[in-house]
CSV table of N, CA and C and ligand atoms in Angstrom, one decimal:
chain,number,residue,atom,x,y,z
C,1,MET,N,209.1,202.2,55.0
C,1,MET,CA,207.9,202.8,55.5
C,1,MET,C,206.7,202.2,54.8
C,2,ASN,N,205.7,201.9,55.5
C,2,ASN,CA,204.5,201.3,54.9
C,2,ASN,C,203.2,202.0,55.5
C,3,HIS,N,203.0,203.2,55.2
C,3,HIS,CA,201.8,203.9,55.7
C,3,HIS,C,200.5,203.4,55.1
C,4,GLY,N,200.6,202.9,53.9
C,4,GLY,CA,199.4,202.3,53.2
C,4,GLY,C,198.8,201.3,54.0
C,5,GLY,N,199.5,200.4,54.6
C,5,GLY,CA,198.9,199.3,55.4
C,5,GLY,C,198.2,199.8,56.6
C,6,LYS,N,198.8,200.7,57.4
C,6,LYS,CA,198.2,201.3,58.5
C,6,LYS,C,196.9,202.0,58.2
C,7,ASP,N,197.0,202.8,57.1
C,7,ASP,CA,195.8,203.6,56.6
C,7,ASP,C,194.6,202.6,56.3
C,8,SER,N,194.9,201.6,55.6
C,8,SER,CA,193.9,200.7,55.2
C,8,SER,C,193.3,200.0,56.4
C,9,GLN,N,194.2,199.7,57.4
C,9,GLN,CA,193.6,199.0,58.6
C,9,GLN,C,192.7,200.0,59.3
C,10,ARG,N,193.1,201.3,59.4
C,10,ARG,CA,192.3,202.3,60.0
C,10,ARG,C,190.9,202.4,59.3
C,11,ILE,N,191.0,202.4,58.0
C,11,ILE,CA,189.8,202.6,57.2
C,11,ILE,C,188.8,201.4,57.4
C,12,SER,N,189.4,200.2,57.4
C,12,SER,CA,188.5,199.0,57.5
C,12,SER,C,187.9,199.0,58.9
C,13,ARG,N,188.7,199.5,59.9
C,13,ARG,CA,188.1,199.5,61.3
C,13,ARG,C,186.9,200.5,61.3
C,14,ARG,N,187.1,201.7,60.6
C,14,ARG,CA,186.1,202.7,60.6
C,14,ARG,C,184.8,202.1,59.9
C,15,VAL,N,185.0,201.4,58.8
C,15,VAL,CA,183.9,200.8,58.1
C,15,VAL,C,183.2,199.8,59.0
C,16,ALA,N,184.0,199.0,59.7
C,16,ALA,CA,183.3,198.0,60.6
C,16,ALA,C,182.5,198.7,61.7
C,17,LEU,N,183.0,199.8,62.3
C,17,LEU,CA,182.3,200.5,63.3
C,17,LEU,C,181.0,201.1,62.7
C,18,CYS,N,181.2,201.7,61.5
C,18,CYS,CA,180.0,202.3,60.9
C,18,CYS,C,178.9,201.3,60.6
C,19,GLY,N,179.4,200.1,60.2
C,19,GLY,CA,178.4,199.0,59.9
C,19,GLY,C,177.7,198.6,61.2
C,20,THR,N,178.4,198.6,62.3
C,20,THR,CA,177.7,198.2,63.6
C,20,THR,C,176.7,199.3,63.9
C,21,ALA,N,177.1,200.6,63.7
C,21,ALA,CA,176.1,201.7,64.1
C,21,ALA,C,174.9,201.6,63.2
C,22,LEU,N,175.1,201.2,61.9
C,22,LEU,CA,173.9,201.1,61.0
C,22,LEU,C,173.0,200.0,61.5
C,23,ALA,N,173.6,198.9,61.9
C,23,ALA,CA,172.9,197.7,62.3
C,23,ALA,C,172.1,198.0,63.5
C,24,LEU,N,172.7,198.8,64.5
C,24,LEU,CA,172.0,199.2,65.7
C,24,LEU,C,170.8,200.1,65.4
C,25,GLY,N,171.1,201.0,64.4
C,25,GLY,CA,170.0,201.9,64.0
C,25,GLY,C,168.9,201.2,63.4
C,26,ALA,N,169.1,200.2,62.6
C,26,ALA,CA,168.1,199.4,61.9
C,26,ALA,C,167.3,198.7,62.9
C,27,ALA,N,168.0,198.1,64.0
C,27,ALA,CA,167.3,197.4,65.0
C,27,ALA,C,166.3,198.3,65.8
C,28,ALA,N,166.8,199.5,66.1
C,28,ALA,CA,166.0,200.5,66.8
C,28,ALA,C,164.7,200.9,66.0
C,29,ILE,N,164.9,201.1,64.7
C,29,ILE,CA,163.8,201.4,63.8
C,29,ILE,C,162.8,200.2,63.8
C,30,ALA,N,163.3,199.0,63.6
C,30,ALA,CA,162.4,197.9,63.6
C,30,ALA,C,161.6,197.7,64.9
C,31,ALA,N,162.3,198.0,66.0
C,31,ALA,CA,161.6,197.9,67.3
C,31,ALA,C,160.5,199.0,67.4
C,32,ALA,N,160.8,200.2,66.9
C,32,ALA,CA,159.8,201.3,66.9
C,32,ALA,C,158.6,201.0,66.0
C,33,VAL,N,158.9,200.4,64.8
C,33,VAL,CA,157.8,200.1,63.9
C,33,VAL,C,156.9,199.0,64.5
C,34,SER,N,157.5,198.0,65.1
C,34,SER,CA,156.7,196.9,65.6
C,34,SER,C,155.9,197.4,66.8
C,35,GLN,N,156.4,198.3,67.6
C,35,GLN,CA,155.7,198.9,68.7
C,35,GLN,C,154.5,199.7,68.2
C,36,ALA,N,154.7,200.5,67.1
C,36,ALA,CA,153.6,201.3,66.5
C,36,ALA,C,152.5,200.3,66.0
C,37,ALA,N,152.9,199.2,65.4
C,37,ALA,CA,152.0,198.3,64.8
C,37,ALA,C,151.2,197.7,66.0
C,38,ALA,N,151.8,197.4,67.1
C,38,ALA,CA,151.1,196.8,68.2
C,38,ALA,C,150.1,197.8,68.8
C,39,GLN,N,150.4,199.1,68.7
C,39,GLN,CA,149.5,200.1,69.3
C,39,GLN,C,148.4,200.5,68.4
C,40,GLU,N,148.3,199.9,67.2
C,40,GLU,CA,147.2,200.3,66.3
C,40,GLU,C,145.9,199.8,66.9
C,41,LYS,N,144.9,200.7,66.8
C,41,LYS,CA,143.6,200.3,67.4
C,41,LYS,C,142.6,200.1,66.2
C,42,ILE,N,141.6,199.3,66.5
C,42,ILE,CA,140.5,199.1,65.5
C,42,ILE,C,139.4,200.1,65.7
C,43,SER,N,138.6,200.3,64.7
C,43,SER,CA,137.5,201.3,64.7
C,43,SER,C,136.4,200.7,65.6
C,44,GLN,N,135.6,201.7,66.1
C,44,GLN,CA,134.5,201.3,67.0
C,44,GLN,C,133.5,200.4,66.2
C,45,ALA,N,133.4,200.7,64.9
C,45,ALA,CA,132.4,199.9,64.1
C,45,ALA,C,133.0,198.4,64.0
C,46,ASP,N,134.3,198.2,63.8
C,46,ASP,CA,134.8,196.9,63.7
C,46,ASP,C,134.7,196.1,65.0
C,47,ALA,N,134.8,196.9,66.1
C,47,ALA,CA,134.7,196.3,67.4
C,47,ALA,C,133.2,196.1,67.9
C,48,THR,N,132.3,196.5,67.0
C,48,THR,CA,130.9,196.5,67.3
C,48,THR,C,130.6,197.2,68.7
C,49,TYR,N,131.3,198.4,68.8
C,49,TYR,CA,131.2,199.2,70.1
C,49,TYR,C,129.8,199.8,70.1
C,50,GLN,N,129.3,199.8,71.3
C,50,GLN,CA,128.0,200.5,71.6
C,50,GLN,C,128.1,201.3,72.8
C,51,GLY,N,127.4,202.4,72.9
C,51,GLY,CA,127.6,203.3,74.1
C,51,GLY,C,126.8,202.9,75.3
C,52,THR,N,126.3,201.6,75.3
C,52,THR,CA,125.5,201.1,76.4
C,52,THR,C,126.0,199.8,76.8
C,53,PRO,N,125.8,199.4,78.1
C,53,PRO,CA,126.3,198.0,78.5
C,53,PRO,C,125.6,196.9,77.8
C,54,LYS,N,126.1,195.7,77.9
C,54,LYS,CA,125.5,194.6,77.3
C,54,LYS,C,125.5,193.4,78.3
C,55,GLY,N,124.4,193.0,78.7
C,55,GLY,CA,124.3,191.8,79.6
C,55,GLY,C,125.1,192.0,80.9
C,56,GLY,N,125.1,193.2,81.4
C,56,GLY,CA,125.9,193.4,82.6
C,56,GLY,C,127.4,193.7,82.4
C,57,GLN,N,127.8,193.6,81.1
C,57,GLN,CA,129.2,193.9,80.8
C,57,GLN,C,129.3,195.4,80.3
C,58,HIS,N,130.4,196.1,80.8
C,58,HIS,CA,130.6,197.4,80.3
C,58,HIS,C,132.1,197.8,80.4
C,59,CYS,N,132.5,198.8,79.7
C,59,CYS,CA,133.9,199.1,79.6
C,59,CYS,C,134.6,199.3,81.0
C,60,ASP,N,133.9,199.9,81.9
C,60,ASP,CA,134.4,200.2,83.2
C,60,ASP,C,134.9,198.9,83.9
C,61,ALA,N,134.3,197.8,83.5
C,61,ALA,CA,134.6,196.5,84.1
C,61,ALA,C,135.5,195.6,83.2
C,62,CYS,N,136.0,196.3,82.2
C,62,CYS,CA,136.8,195.6,81.2
C,62,CYS,C,138.3,195.8,81.4
C,63,ALA,N,139.1,194.8,81.2
C,63,ALA,CA,140.6,194.9,81.4
C,63,ALA,C,141.2,195.8,80.4
C,64,ASN,N,140.6,196.1,79.3
C,64,ASN,CA,141.1,197.0,78.3
C,64,ASN,C,140.8,198.4,78.4
C,65,PHE,N,140.0,198.7,79.4
C,65,PHE,CA,139.5,200.1,79.6
C,65,PHE,C,140.6,201.0,80.2
C,66,GLN,N,140.8,202.2,79.7
C,66,GLN,CA,141.8,203.1,80.2
C,66,GLN,C,141.1,204.4,80.6
C,67,PRO,N,140.8,204.5,81.9
C,67,PRO,CA,140.0,205.6,82.4
C,67,PRO,C,140.7,207.0,82.0
C,68,PRO,N,140.0,208.0,81.7
C,68,PRO,CA,138.5,208.1,82.0
C,68,PRO,C,137.7,207.6,80.8
C,69,ASN,N,138.2,207.6,79.6
C,69,ASN,CA,137.3,207.3,78.4
C,69,ASN,C,138.1,206.7,77.2
C,70,ALA,N,139.1,205.9,77.5
C,70,ALA,CA,139.9,205.3,76.3
C,70,ALA,C,139.9,203.8,76.5
C,71,CYS,N,140.3,203.2,75.4
C,71,CYS,CA,140.4,201.7,75.4
C,71,CYS,C,141.8,201.3,74.7
C,72,LYS,N,142.4,200.3,75.2
C,72,LYS,CA,143.6,199.8,74.6
C,72,LYS,C,143.5,199.4,73.1
C,73,PHE,N,142.4,198.9,72.7
C,73,PHE,CA,142.2,198.3,71.4
C,73,PHE,C,141.2,199.1,70.5
C,74,VAL,N,140.4,199.9,71.0
C,74,VAL,CA,139.4,200.6,70.2
C,74,VAL,C,139.7,202.1,70.1
C,75,GLN,N,139.5,202.6,68.9
C,75,GLN,CA,139.8,204.0,68.6
C,75,GLN,C,138.8,204.9,69.3
C,76,GLY,N,139.3,206.1,69.5
C,76,GLY,CA,138.3,207.2,69.9
C,76,GLY,C,138.0,207.1,71.4
C,77,SER,N,137.0,207.9,71.7
C,77,SER,CA,136.5,208.0,73.1
C,77,SER,C,135.5,206.9,73.4
C,78,VAL,N,135.7,206.2,74.5
C,78,VAL,CA,134.7,205.1,74.8
C,78,VAL,C,134.1,205.5,76.2
C,79,SER,N,132.8,205.1,76.4
C,79,SER,CA,132.2,205.5,77.7
C,79,SER,C,132.4,204.3,78.7
C,80,PRO,N,132.5,204.7,79.9
C,80,PRO,CA,132.6,203.6,81.0
C,80,PRO,C,131.4,202.7,80.9
C,81,ASN,N,130.3,203.2,80.4
C,81,ASN,CA,129.1,202.3,80.3
C,81,ASN,C,129.0,201.7,78.9
C,82,GLY,N,130.0,201.9,78.0
C,82,GLY,CA,129.9,201.3,76.7
C,82,GLY,C,130.3,199.8,76.7
C,83,TRP,N,130.3,199.2,75.6
C,83,TRP,CA,130.6,197.8,75.5
C,83,TRP,C,131.0,197.5,74.0
C,84,CYS,N,131.9,196.5,73.8
C,84,CYS,CA,132.2,196.0,72.5
C,84,CYS,C,132.5,194.5,72.6
C,85,GLN,N,132.7,193.9,71.4
C,85,GLN,CA,132.9,192.4,71.4
C,85,GLN,C,134.2,192.0,71.9
C,86,LEU,N,135.1,193.0,72.2
C,86,LEU,CA,136.5,192.6,72.7
C,86,LEU,C,136.5,192.6,74.3
C,87,PHE,N,135.3,192.8,74.8
C,87,PHE,CA,135.2,192.9,76.3
C,87,PHE,C,135.9,191.7,77.0
C,88,THR,N,136.8,192.1,77.9
C,88,THR,CA,137.5,191.1,78.7
C,88,THR,C,137.4,191.5,80.2
C,89,PRO,N,136.7,190.6,81.0
C,89,PRO,CA,136.5,191.0,82.4
C,89,PRO,C,137.8,191.2,83.1
C,90,LYS,N,137.8,192.2,84.0
C,90,LYS,CA,139.0,192.5,84.8
C,90,LYS,C,139.2,191.3,85.7
C,91,SER,N,140.4,190.9,85.9
C,91,SER,CA,140.6,189.7,86.8
C,91,SER,C,140.7,190.1,88.2
H,101,LIG,S1,134.4,196.7,76.3
H,101,LIG,FE1,135.5,197.0,74.3
H,101,LIG,S2,135.6,199.2,74.1
H,101,LIG,FE2,135.1,198.8,76.2
H,101,LIG,S3,137.1,198.8,77.2
H,101,LIG,FE3,136.7,196.7,76.7
H,101,LIG,S4,137.6,196.3,74.8
H,101,LIG,FE4,137.5,198.6,75.1
């Protein structure tokens, strides 16, 4: 009778499964962290945001504008009539 061999096989299989679960968990965390980093916004001051249009450009005509008053890249509330240096015309 050699129960020791079967037991150690069972244990090493469990260790391998556990390692896989840990690796998958780490990958999920890494994905969540990079997503959070991608969603970081810059301050209105850094974007040189102003509450008025500039040369006919305004948030409402910008591809980054998220109605009614948010922006993909700039923190806080932005006006549809505002503007910043990240202005990108809607295509
Ligand atoms: S002009 Fe600037 S603040 Fe306004 S929506 Fe575009 S990127 Fe955002």
